[in-house]
Tab-separated table of C-alpha atoms (C1' of nucleotides) in Angstrom:
chain	number	residue	atom	x	y	z
A	92	MET	CA	-22.568	13.177	-28.832
A	93	GLU	CA	-23.503	9.361	-30.276
A	94	LYS	CA	-19.648	9.907	-32.189
A	95	ASN	CA	-18.079	9.835	-28.813
A	96	LEU	CA	-20.438	6.278	-28.311
A	97	LYS	CA	-17.218	4.239	-28.775
A	98	ARG	CA	-14.606	5.910	-27.277
A	99	MET	CA	-16.372	6.504	-23.668
A	100	ALA	CA	-17.104	3.017	-24.298
A	101	THR	CA	-13.331	1.794	-24.983
A	102	MET	CA	-12.619	4.191	-22.378
A	103	GLN	CA	-14.972	3.214	-19.900
A	104	ARG	CA	-13.919	-0.757	-20.757
A	105	MET	CA	-9.891	0.069	-20.094
A	106	GLN	CA	-10.703	2.023	-16.468
A	107	VAL	CA	-12.596	-0.679	-15.444
A	108	THR	CA	-9.873	-3.665	-15.966
A	109	GLY	CA	-7.186	-1.017	-14.967
A	110	LEU	CA	-8.909	-0.644	-11.552
A	111	ASN	CA	-9.589	-3.942	-11.030
A	112	LEU	CA	-5.414	-4.981	-11.783
A	113	PHE	CA	-4.584	-1.569	-9.711
A	114	TYR	CA	-6.158	-2.918	-7.312
A	115	LYS	CA	-5.196	-6.220	-7.531
A	116	LYS	CA	-1.596	-5.487	-8.361
A	117	GLY	CA	-0.915	-1.969	-6.996
A	118	TYR	CA	-0.427	0.591	-9.614
A	119	TYR	CA	3.048	0.641	-9.926
A	120	ASN	CA	3.176	-3.213	-10.490
A	121	THR	CA	0.873	-3.502	-12.942
A	122	SER	CA	1.898	-3.024	-16.338
A	123	VAL	CA	0.047	-0.825	-18.797
A	124	ASP	CA	0.469	-3.636	-20.962
A	125	ASP	CA	-1.160	-5.891	-18.220
A	126	ILE	CA	-4.269	-3.876	-18.659
A	127	LEU	CA	-4.412	-4.089	-22.829
A	128	LYS	CA	-3.732	-7.694	-22.728
A	129	GLU	CA	-6.688	-8.483	-21.074
A	130	LEU	CA	-8.019	-6.686	-22.883
A	131	SER	CA	-6.309	-7.682	-26.282
A	132	LEU	CA	-6.373	-3.676	-27.192
A	133	SER	CA	-2.734	-2.294	-28.609
A	134	LYS	CA	-1.029	0.326	-27.187
A	135	GLY	CA	-1.883	2.428	-29.301
A	136	ALA	CA	-5.409	2.422	-27.996
A	137	PHE	CA	-4.081	2.803	-25.163
A	138	TYR	CA	-2.101	6.756	-26.083
A	139	TYR	CA	-4.917	7.878	-28.495
A	140	HIS	CA	-7.360	8.073	-25.532
A	141	PHE	CA	-5.364	8.741	-22.348
A	142	ASP	CA	-1.935	10.720	-22.157
A	143	SER	CA	-0.218	8.553	-19.851
A	144	LYS	CA	-0.576	6.239	-17.104
A	145	GLU	CA	-0.915	8.992	-14.646
A	146	ASP	CA	-3.434	10.896	-16.721
A	147	PHE	CA	-4.990	7.043	-17.033
A	148	PHE	CA	-5.375	6.597	-13.360
A	149	VAL	CA	-6.182	9.973	-12.104
A	150	GLN	CA	-9.465	9.371	-14.626
A	151	ILE	CA	-9.919	6.370	-13.245
A	152	ILE	CA	-10.624	7.898	-9.475
A	153	GLU	CA	-12.618	10.577	-10.460
A	154	GLN	CA	-15.428	8.413	-12.923
A	155	LEU	CA	-15.113	4.834	-10.661
A	156	VAL	CA	-13.535	5.272	-7.401
A	157	VAL	CA	-15.249	8.615	-5.822
A	158	ARG	CA	-18.328	6.878	-7.904
A	159	LYS	CA	-17.655	4.071	-5.630
A	160	VAL	CA	-17.080	5.574	-2.154
A	161	TYR	CA	-19.808	7.759	-2.897
A	162	SER	CA	-22.521	4.573	-3.363
A	163	MET	CA	-20.743	2.785	-0.600
A	164	LEU	CA	-19.747	4.968	2.538
A	165	ILE	CA	-21.241	8.496	1.494
A	166	GLU	CA	-24.831	8.123	0.578
A	167	PRO	CA	-25.990	5.960	2.945
A	168	ILE	CA	-25.953	7.870	5.429
A	169	GLU	CA	-27.112	11.528	4.571
A	170	GLY	CA	-30.674	10.538	5.378
A	171	HIS	CA	-32.374	12.089	8.665
A	172	GLU	CA	-33.639	9.641	10.957
A	173	ASN	CA	-31.363	7.644	13.266
A	174	THR	CA	-27.594	8.221	12.175
A	175	LEU	CA	-25.896	5.855	14.534
A	176	GLU	CA	-27.727	3.317	13.010
A	177	LEU	CA	-27.432	4.423	9.498
A	178	ILE	CA	-23.888	4.567	9.904
A	179	THR	CA	-23.799	0.761	11.652
A	180	ASN	CA	-25.708	-0.596	8.899
A	181	CYS	CA	-23.745	1.565	5.806
A	182	PHE	CA	-20.437	0.236	7.728
A	183	GLU	CA	-22.399	-3.259	7.854
A	184	ASP	CA	-23.009	-3.527	4.067
A	185	ALA	CA	-19.826	-2.042	3.519
A	186	LEU	CA	-18.114	-5.274	5.109
A	187	GLU	CA	-20.562	-7.338	4.189
A	188	THR	CA	-20.172	-6.976	0.695
A	189	ALA	CA	-16.080	-7.169	1.408
A	190	VAL	CA	-16.351	-10.689	2.888
A	191	HIS	CA	-18.518	-11.807	0.091
A	192	ASN	CA	-15.872	-10.222	-2.724
A	193	GLU	CA	-13.570	-13.649	-3.352
A	194	LEU	CA	-10.544	-11.222	-4.076
A	195	ASP	CA	-10.438	-9.030	-1.558
A	196	TYR	CA	-7.675	-6.612	-0.976
A	197	GLY	CA	-8.227	-4.267	1.713
A	198	PHE	CA	-10.150	-0.812	1.010
A	199	LEU	CA	-8.797	0.858	-2.046
A	200	LEU	CA	-8.939	4.159	-0.668
A	201	ASN	CA	-6.895	3.039	1.764
A	202	ASN	CA	-4.323	0.813	-1.261
A	203	PHE	CA	-4.245	3.583	-2.645
A	204	ILE	CA	-3.092	6.359	-0.335
A	205	ASN	CA	-0.611	3.682	0.840
A	206	GLU	CA	0.620	3.126	-2.038
A	207	PHE	CA	1.330	7.484	-4.191
A	208	ASN	CA	1.736	8.645	-0.094
A	209	GLY	CA	5.130	10.962	-0.372
A	210	ARG	CA	5.356	9.709	-4.293
A	211	ASN	CA	2.444	11.080	-5.996
A	212	PRO	CA	1.673	14.649	-4.579
A	213	GLU	CA	-1.187	14.871	-7.998
A	214	ILE	CA	-2.592	11.413	-7.298
A	215	MET	CA	-2.773	12.189	-3.177
A	216	LYS	CA	-4.558	15.297	-3.976
A	217	HIS	CA	-7.374	13.284	-5.453
A	218	LEU	CA	-7.019	10.807	-3.006
A	219	ASN	CA	-7.196	13.014	0.179
A	220	GLU	CA	-9.987	14.959	-1.846
A	221	ILE	CA	-12.230	11.468	-1.617
A	222	LEU	CA	-11.393	11.157	2.282
A	223	ARG	CA	-12.249	14.792	3.589
A	224	ILE	CA	-15.912	14.555	1.505
A	225	TRP	CA	-16.468	11.278	3.744
A	226	GLU	CA	-15.344	13.151	6.559
A	227	VAL	CA	-17.689	16.240	6.090
A	228	THR	CA	-20.690	14.094	6.022
A	229	LEU	CA	-19.450	11.756	8.763
A	230	VAL	CA	-19.026	14.378	11.121
A	231	SER	CA	-22.991	16.735	9.306
A	232	ALA	CA	-24.091	12.835	10.026
A	233	ILE	CA	-23.327	12.990	13.805
A	234	GLN	CA	-24.025	16.800	14.024
A	235	ARG	CA	-28.181	15.599	12.986
A	236	GLY	CA	-28.434	12.656	15.222
A	237	LYS	CA	-27.238	15.843	17.712
A	238	PHE	CA	-29.710	17.822	17.749
A	239	ASN	CA	-32.200	14.709	16.638
A	240	GLY	CA	-31.128	14.387	19.884
A	241	HIS	CA	-30.340	10.006	19.355
A	242	ILE	CA	-26.491	11.363	19.972
A	243	ASP	CA	-24.978	12.822	23.508
A	244	ARG	CA	-25.219	16.572	22.856
A	245	HIS	CA	-21.164	16.677	24.438
A	246	VAL	CA	-19.732	14.190	22.307
A	247	ASP	CA	-17.468	15.731	19.088
A	248	ALA	CA	-18.471	15.407	16.136
A	249	GLU	CA	-15.007	15.477	14.216
A	250	GLY	CA	-14.318	13.139	16.722
A	251	VAL	CA	-16.078	10.118	16.398
A	252	ALA	CA	-15.761	10.764	12.919
A	253	VAL	CA	-11.807	10.508	13.514
A	254	TYR	CA	-12.616	6.871	14.730
A	255	LEU	CA	-14.945	6.079	12.800
A	256	MET	CA	-13.038	6.515	9.689
A	257	SER	CA	-9.820	4.802	11.252
A	258	SER	CA	-11.690	2.138	12.659
A	259	PHE	CA	-13.524	1.522	9.247
A	260	ILE	CA	-9.805	1.719	7.433
A	261	GLY	CA	-8.023	-0.664	10.227
A	262	ILE	CA	-10.922	-3.279	9.709
A	263	ARG	CA	-10.208	-3.759	5.940
A	264	THR	CA	-6.755	-4.527	5.835
A	265	LEU	CA	-7.510	-7.302	9.517
A	266	MET	CA	-10.340	-8.743	6.650
A	267	VAL	CA	-8.014	-9.647	4.792
A	268	GLU	CA	-6.341	-13.488	4.454
A	269	THR	CA	-7.313	-13.483	7.877
A	270	ALA	CA	-10.590	-14.587	9.074
A	271	PRO	CA	-12.716	-11.687	8.069
A	272	SER	CA	-15.636	-12.940	8.702
A	273	ALA	CA	-15.005	-13.122	11.829
A	274	ARG	CA	-13.696	-10.423	12.102
A	275	LYS	CA	-16.098	-8.280	10.507
A	276	TYR	CA	-18.765	-10.224	13.155
A	277	ARG	CA	-16.355	-8.221	16.154
A	278	PHE	CA	-15.566	-5.997	14.161
A	279	MET	CA	-19.580	-4.841	14.124
A	280	SER	CA	-20.112	-5.562	18.392
A	281	GLN	CA	-17.577	-3.474	18.949
A	282	LEU	CA	-19.001	-0.806	17.607
A	283	ARG	CA	-22.401	-0.717	18.306
A	284	GLN	CA	-20.969	-1.122	21.673
A	285	TYR	CA	-18.819	2.056	21.191
A	286	PHE	CA	-21.920	4.194	19.615
A	287	LYS	CA	-23.931	2.924	22.542
A	288	SER	CA	-21.306	4.985	24.837
A	289	ILE	CA	-22.210	8.185	22.813
A	290	GLU	CA	-25.987	7.780	22.600
A	291	SER	CA	-27.943	10.086	24.738
A	292	ARG	CA	-28.850	9.640	27.223
A	293	ALA	CA	-32.600	9.106	27.269
A	294	GLU	CA	-32.158	6.412	24.158
A	295	ASN	CA	-31.148	4.324	26.266
A	296	GLN	CA	-34.304	4.832	29.274
A	297	PRO	CA	-37.878	5.042	28.839
A	298	ASN	CA	-38.064	8.180	29.705
A	299	ASP	CA	-36.962	10.075	26.588
A	300	THR	CA	-40.342	10.721	24.739
A	301	ILE	CA	-39.943	14.698	25.648
A	302	TYR	CA	-43.064	16.312	22.853
B	114	MET	CA	32.492	-14.737	16.103
B	115	GLU	CA	34.845	-11.884	15.641
B	116	LYS	CA	35.515	-12.853	11.862
B	117	ASN	CA	31.371	-12.093	11.672
B	118	LEU	CA	31.469	-8.707	12.653
B	119	LYS	CA	31.966	-6.435	9.622
B	120	ARG	CA	29.291	-8.497	7.064
B	121	MET	CA	27.072	-7.827	10.169
B	122	ALA	CA	28.098	-4.728	10.268
B	123	THR	CA	27.911	-4.698	6.301
B	124	MET	CA	24.463	-6.280	6.637
B	125	GLN	CA	22.867	-4.402	8.941
B	126	ARG	CA	23.684	-1.481	7.078
B	127	MET	CA	22.070	-2.519	4.392
B	128	GLN	CA	18.829	-3.335	6.092
B	129	VAL	CA	17.972	-0.505	7.998
B	130	THR	CA	18.790	2.403	5.030
B	131	GLY	CA	16.776	-0.378	2.809
B	132	LEU	CA	13.638	-0.689	5.329
B	133	ASN	CA	13.785	2.824	4.960
B	134	LEU	CA	13.808	2.673	1.422
B	135	PHE	CA	10.943	0.817	0.801
B	136	TYR	CA	8.775	2.117	3.769
B	137	LYS	CA	9.219	5.449	2.113
B	138	LYS	CA	8.560	4.712	-1.415
B	139	GLY	CA	7.443	1.263	-1.677
B	140	TYR	CA	9.191	-2.580	-1.631
B	141	TYR	CA	8.382	-2.635	-5.730
B	142	ASN	CA	9.123	0.683	-6.320
B	143	THR	CA	12.579	0.789	-4.606
B	144	SER	CA	15.512	-0.862	-6.463
B	145	VAL	CA	18.346	-2.068	-5.299
B	146	ASP	CA	20.279	-0.227	-7.343
B	147	ASP	CA	18.015	2.877	-5.583
B	148	ILE	CA	19.411	1.464	-1.841
B	149	LEU	CA	23.051	0.750	-2.993
B	150	LYS	CA	23.813	3.911	-4.074
B	151	GLU	CA	22.815	5.676	-0.770
B	152	LEU	CA	25.296	3.671	0.268
B	153	SER	CA	28.384	4.045	-1.701
B	154	LEU	CA	28.225	0.353	-2.191
B	155	SER	CA	28.110	-1.952	-5.421
B	156	LYS	CA	25.600	-4.592	-6.711
B	157	GLY	CA	28.095	-7.473	-5.647
B	158	ALA	CA	28.480	-6.530	-2.291
B	159	PHE	CA	24.463	-7.029	-2.563
B	160	TYR	CA	24.352	-10.109	-3.877
B	161	TYR	CA	27.568	-11.426	-1.596
B	162	HIS	CA	25.049	-11.165	0.898
B	163	PHE	CA	22.078	-11.470	0.349
B	164	ASP	CA	20.240	-14.375	-2.719
B	165	SER	CA	18.047	-11.641	-4.457
B	166	LYS	CA	15.293	-8.850	-3.388
B	167	GLU	CA	12.531	-11.171	-1.987
B	168	ASP	CA	15.318	-12.648	0.651
B	169	PHE	CA	17.039	-9.731	1.460
B	170	PHE	CA	12.789	-8.083	2.894
B	171	VAL	CA	12.508	-11.010	4.149
B	172	GLN	CA	15.329	-9.869	7.100
B	173	ILE	CA	14.503	-7.091	7.118
B	174	ILE	CA	11.118	-8.361	8.710
B	175	GLU	CA	12.569	-11.210	10.525
B	176	GLN	CA	15.803	-8.372	11.758
B	177	LEU	CA	14.528	-5.021	11.858
B	178	VAL	CA	10.344	-4.479	11.775
B	179	VAL	CA	9.446	-7.687	14.053
B	180	ARG	CA	11.890	-5.668	16.988
B	181	LYS	CA	10.303	-2.325	16.372
B	182	VAL	CA	5.775	-3.956	16.548
B	183	TYR	CA	7.570	-5.334	20.157
B	184	SER	CA	9.068	-2.402	21.587
B	185	MET	CA	6.559	-0.695	19.728
B	186	LEU	CA	3.486	-2.009	20.634
B	187	ILE	CA	3.864	-5.838	22.346
B	188	GLU	CA	6.438	-4.951	25.128
B	189	PRO	CA	3.933	-1.668	26.369
B	190	ILE	CA	1.082	-3.746	27.618
B	191	GLU	CA	2.508	-6.613	28.983
B	192	GLY	CA	2.270	-5.120	32.391
B	193	HIS	CA	0.178	-6.337	34.676
B	194	GLU	CA	-1.069	-3.159	36.317
B	195	ASN	CA	-4.646	-1.468	34.792
B	196	THR	CA	-4.840	-2.019	31.314
B	197	LEU	CA	-6.880	-0.154	29.672
B	198	GLU	CA	-4.328	2.725	30.867
B	199	LEU	CA	-1.074	0.470	29.178
B	200	ILE	CA	-2.475	0.464	26.202
B	201	THR	CA	-3.801	4.005	26.415
B	202	ASN	CA	-0.213	5.100	27.004
B	203	CYS	CA	1.398	2.293	24.164
B	204	PHE	CA	-1.121	4.311	21.516
B	205	GLU	CA	-0.349	7.651	23.218
B	206	ASP	CA	3.593	7.072	22.511
B	207	ALA	CA	2.969	5.436	18.775
B	208	LEU	CA	1.214	8.007	17.450
B	209	GLU	CA	3.208	10.972	19.029
B	210	THR	CA	6.403	9.200	17.712
B	211	ALA	CA	4.234	9.133	14.724
B	212	VAL	CA	3.739	12.911	14.416
B	213	HIS	CA	7.270	14.297	15.198
B	214	ASN	CA	8.510	12.054	12.424
B	215	GLU	CA	8.669	14.037	9.677
B	216	LEU	CA	8.927	11.729	6.659
B	217	ASP	CA	5.850	9.374	8.012
B	218	TYR	CA	4.627	7.408	5.571
B	219	GLY	CA	1.648	5.575	7.643
B	220	PHE	CA	2.086	2.434	9.684
B	221	LEU	CA	4.458	0.302	8.801
B	222	LEU	CA	2.879	-2.766	8.477
B	223	ASN	CA	-0.089	-1.439	6.945
B	224	ASN	CA	1.878	-0.155	4.392
B	225	PHE	CA	3.797	-3.235	3.833
B	226	ILE	CA	0.604	-5.263	4.181
B	227	ASN	CA	-1.757	-3.727	1.284
B	228	GLU	CA	1.325	-3.345	-0.824
B	229	PHE	CA	2.296	-7.360	-0.846
B	230	ASN	CA	-1.260	-9.111	0.117
B	231	GLY	CA	-2.129	-11.195	-2.931
B	232	ARG	CA	1.069	-10.714	-4.742
B	233	ASN	CA	3.647	-12.357	-2.351
B	234	PRO	CA	2.314	-15.181	-0.149
B	235	GLU	CA	5.551	-15.997	1.011
B	236	ILE	CA	6.041	-12.394	2.598
B	237	MET	CA	2.198	-11.913	3.586
B	238	LYS	CA	3.114	-15.080	5.917
B	239	HIS	CA	5.464	-13.193	7.421
B	240	LEU	CA	2.831	-9.581	7.753
B	241	ASN	CA	0.155	-11.615	8.916
B	242	GLU	CA	2.670	-13.626	12.163
B	243	ILE	CA	3.220	-10.296	13.331
B	244	LEU	CA	-0.409	-9.262	13.400
B	245	ARG	CA	-1.015	-12.471	15.513
B	246	ILE	CA	1.284	-11.998	17.599
B	247	TRP	CA	-0.276	-8.443	18.108
B	248	GLU	CA	-3.435	-9.628	18.315
B	249	VAL	CA	-2.603	-12.108	21.146
B	250	THR	CA	-0.648	-9.647	22.531
B	251	LEU	CA	-3.324	-7.588	22.944
B	252	VAL	CA	-6.668	-10.233	23.978
B	253	SER	CA	-3.949	-11.348	26.822
B	254	ALA	CA	-4.240	-7.371	27.817
B	255	ILE	CA	-7.590	-7.638	28.108
B	256	GLN	CA	-8.514	-10.626	29.396
B	257	ARG	CA	-5.870	-9.832	32.004
B	258	GLY	CA	-7.670	-6.565	32.701
B	259	LYS	CA	-11.127	-8.505	33.441
B	260	PHE	CA	-9.813	-10.698	35.446
B	261	ASN	CA	-7.819	-7.730	37.088
B	262	GLY	CA	-11.200	-5.630	37.969
B	263	HIS	CA	-10.545	-3.392	35.708
B	264	ILE	CA	-12.293	-4.704	32.257
B	265	ASP	CA	-16.574	-5.918	32.302
B	266	ARG	CA	-16.478	-9.642	32.561
B	267	HIS	CA	-18.522	-9.828	29.682
B	268	VAL	CA	-16.419	-7.911	26.971
B	269	ASP	CA	-15.996	-10.063	24.506
B	270	ALA	CA	-11.495	-9.866	24.453
B	271	GLU	CA	-10.627	-10.786	20.992
B	272	GLY	CA	-14.206	-8.308	19.737
B	273	VAL	CA	-11.921	-5.341	21.509
B	274	ALA	CA	-8.716	-6.851	20.552
B	275	VAL	CA	-9.464	-6.790	16.591
B	276	TYR	CA	-11.490	-3.308	16.647
B	277	LEU	CA	-8.211	-1.875	18.732
B	278	MET	CA	-5.774	-3.136	15.620
B	279	SER	CA	-8.315	-2.433	13.420
B	280	SER	CA	-8.627	1.925	14.342
B	281	PHE	CA	-4.761	1.879	14.989
B	282	ILE	CA	-4.525	0.640	11.574
B	283	GLY	CA	-6.759	3.065	10.500
B	284	ILE	CA	-5.666	6.622	12.767
B	285	ARG	CA	-1.475	5.728	11.239
B	286	THR	CA	-2.864	6.490	7.276
B	287	LEU	CA	-5.730	9.205	8.631
B	288	MET	CA	-2.233	11.047	9.999
B	289	VAL	CA	-0.186	10.813	7.028
B	290	GLU	CA	-0.719	14.642	5.104
B	291	THR	CA	-3.716	15.172	7.127
B	292	ALA	CA	-3.558	17.563	10.323
B	293	PRO	CA	-1.783	14.347	11.962
B	294	SER	CA	-1.933	16.336	15.171
B	295	ALA	CA	-4.901	17.257	15.697
B	296	ARG	CA	-6.215	13.881	13.980
B	297	LYS	CA	-4.264	12.365	17.228
B	298	TYR	CA	-6.173	14.142	19.647
B	299	ARG	CA	-9.333	13.484	18.441
B	300	PHE	CA	-8.394	9.395	18.203
B	301	MET	CA	-7.394	9.180	21.669
B	302	SER	CA	-10.274	11.145	22.973
B	303	GLN	CA	-12.222	8.458	21.015
B	304	LEU	CA	-10.171	5.794	22.683
B	305	ARG	CA	-10.641	7.141	26.146
B	306	GLN	CA	-14.045	6.687	25.288
B	307	TYR	CA	-14.752	3.821	24.016
B	308	PHE	CA	-12.518	2.325	26.934
B	309	LYS	CA	-14.582	3.969	29.183
B	310	SER	CA	-17.587	1.856	27.676
B	311	ILE	CA	-15.694	-1.433	28.772
B	312	GLU	CA	-14.439	-0.654	31.880
B	313	SER	CA	-16.223	-2.999	34.615
B	314	ARG	CA	-19.096	-0.747	36.260
B	315	ALA	CA	-17.198	-0.761	39.253
B	316	GLU	CA	-14.686	1.418	38.262
B	317	ASN	CA	-16.756	4.269	37.907
B	318	GLN	CA	-18.126	4.664	41.377
B	319	PRO	CA	-16.164	4.883	44.136
B	320	ASN	CA	-17.590	1.721	45.562
B	321	ASP	CA	-15.429	-0.736	44.032
B	322	THR	CA	-13.103	-0.931	47.521
B	323	ILE	CA	-14.020	-4.946	47.308
B	324	TYR	CA	-10.953	-6.628	49.338
C	173	DA	C1'	-17.720	4.691	-54.526
C	174	DA	C1'	-14.957	8.130	-52.208
C	175	DT	C1'	-13.222	11.507	-49.020
C	176	DG	C1'	-11.796	12.068	-44.697
C	177	DA	C1'	-11.697	12.013	-39.937
C	178	DA	C1'	-11.957	8.837	-35.812
C	179	DA	C1'	-10.125	4.446	-33.689
C	180	DC	C1'	-6.468	0.812	-33.369
C	181	DC	C1'	-2.588	-2.056	-34.485
C	182	DG	C1'	1.973	-3.161	-33.411
C	183	DA	C1'	7.498	-2.489	-34.330
C	184	DC	C1'	9.957	-0.075	-31.891
C	185	DC	C1'	12.844	3.097	-28.295
C	186	DA	C1'	15.577	4.347	-24.375
C	187	DA	C1'	15.760	3.962	-19.368
C	188	DC	C1'	15.940	0.809	-15.688
C	189	DA	C1'	15.482	-3.810	-13.664
C	190	DG	C1'	17.055	-7.716	-10.668
C	191	DG	C1'	20.333	-10.934	-10.981
C	192	DT	C1'	25.087	-13.224	-12.676
C	193	DC	C1'	30.631	-13.061	-12.590
C	194	DG	C1'	35.397	-12.569	-13.323
C	195	DG	C1'	38.495	-10.000	-11.533
C	196	DA	C1'	39.872	-6.483	-7.838
C	197	DT	C1'	40.553	-5.494	-2.382
C	198	DT	C1'	41.192	-6.257	1.783
C	199	DA	C1'	41.826	-8.446	5.736
C	200	DC	C1'	43.373	-12.591	8.796
C	201	DT	C1'	46.383	-16.275	9.437
C	202	DA	C1'	50.888	-18.847	9.444
D	241	DT	C1'	55.950	-11.699	4.124
D	242	DA	C1'	53.396	-14.132	1.248
D	243	DG	C1'	48.624	-16.672	0.802
D	244	DT	C1'	44.512	-17.640	1.001
D	245	DA	C1'	39.738	-16.855	2.002
D	246	DA	C1'	36.532	-13.158	2.746
D	247	DT	C1'	34.499	-8.898	0.532
D	248	DC	C1'	33.973	-5.673	-2.649
D	249	DC	C1'	33.473	-3.698	-7.132
D	250	DG	C1'	31.306	-2.780	-12.062
D	251	DA	C1'	30.989	-4.180	-16.747
D	252	DC	C1'	27.518	-6.987	-18.539
D	253	DC	C1'	23.325	-9.552	-19.623
D	254	DT	C1'	17.841	-10.129	-20.039
D	255	DG	C1'	13.193	-9.044	-19.487
D	256	DT	C1'	10.478	-5.632	-18.614
D	257	DT	C1'	9.073	-0.259	-18.803
D	258	DG	C1'	6.233	4.072	-20.310
D	259	DG	C1'	5.716	5.901	-23.912
D	260	DT	C1'	6.285	6.819	-29.318
D	261	DC	C1'	4.836	6.822	-34.398
D	262	DG	C1'	3.425	5.843	-38.806
D	263	DG	C1'	0.157	3.015	-41.270
D	264	DT	C1'	-3.746	0.598	-41.142
D	265	DT	C1'	-8.829	-0.287	-40.071
D	266	DT	C1'	-13.701	1.125	-38.891
D	267	DC	C1'	-17.325	4.046	-39.941
D	268	DA	C1'	-20.492	8.070	-41.059
D	269	DT	C1'	-21.332	11.320	-44.242
D	270	DT	C1'	-22.021	12.719	-49.215
DNA sequence: AATGAAACCGACCAACAGGTCGGATTACTA
DNA sequence: TAGTAATCCGACCTGTTGGTCGGTTTCATT
């Protein structure tokens, strides 16, 4: 068990800087040597731990990307309170992080999906899987909201989920390079506006105490 | 004038297949030879007409991408009728085209922005410029709507524009590979829902004849 | 101290990238 | 039809890519 410690450490070091570079420069535009140079490691070390560049990236997805998406977009909306509020805060936090991130290149998933779509089905499978989990999480959050009475019973949970994902993916692209903070603010305002339109009507009036 | 005819024809042929390949495989992942092979042309012909691969791409943006965005997203919403309806129809058409496009790789602008962001400022300048024009067009459409009385006077035009762009960019990513038609339908439903929430109140009631 | 496995090094390879260039074709003009 | 300019060809150059491999270092165990 403890033998693997060094192995794990090296692999993780590679994966972390690998993800950073892939995110910054793109997968196809980042060479294995680029990553190795940053780590002062050799080709031998790399191919000792990973079968290929592709295998390396798949492991990055499974080890790092999945976790990132989980902690950023999945777990924050798994509570049982007012789900619209949960989602609002979740998006707010995620976008705020992006604003303060000095080097922002947009939504990780979006970038990679665009890069691999139609080119690498194997990797696309992994990326789509993450999207699917996000979607499922959102759908069940909306349904919880409907059950809780926070969301109007007539709204289409799947529709709302798709709409939310779309807008989030898009705003992350729009926030790179051009007025991220202002755009975040405008986006959040309109998101709240939209949420108001799918809230249960009783929510807006004082006569919602149905106990 | 007529001398340039052949020149123009060849250049355009190169640009058209160039754009297709760049869209399909990405800029960095498409070699000049790839394009030339498809056209049965030689390196010499390419570098006779274009200074470099980058120059080639810039010209593609100016000649083809700009026009595409214009005819697809700008011109359709420049009318003076109910602008929310114009935008709805515009998005509907654009997404429908995407659904029927056998090989769809997402929103052209989004793909390229993700690929060049942080890597090629020169090209990013051109892409951001197109985004800006789209934004301006949307903003003035919303303002026209407010003036017309179709849109509530209190809504933030810039906010709506950003929200619309975001959602469109995002849905185009979500429509690749996974249930494009269903997602398009859900998206459009929610877009209409959102639009209802920014319509002028009088619009929803029969007592809106203010003449 | 000896040993053997795990971890790492770095020279090397074939394939391919963008770009050059001297020459061959083609097409227009006189 | 001769000549000249526009167009195109394709061998070639230099640098980079993902990947290989024989060898060296590191380190726990005996």
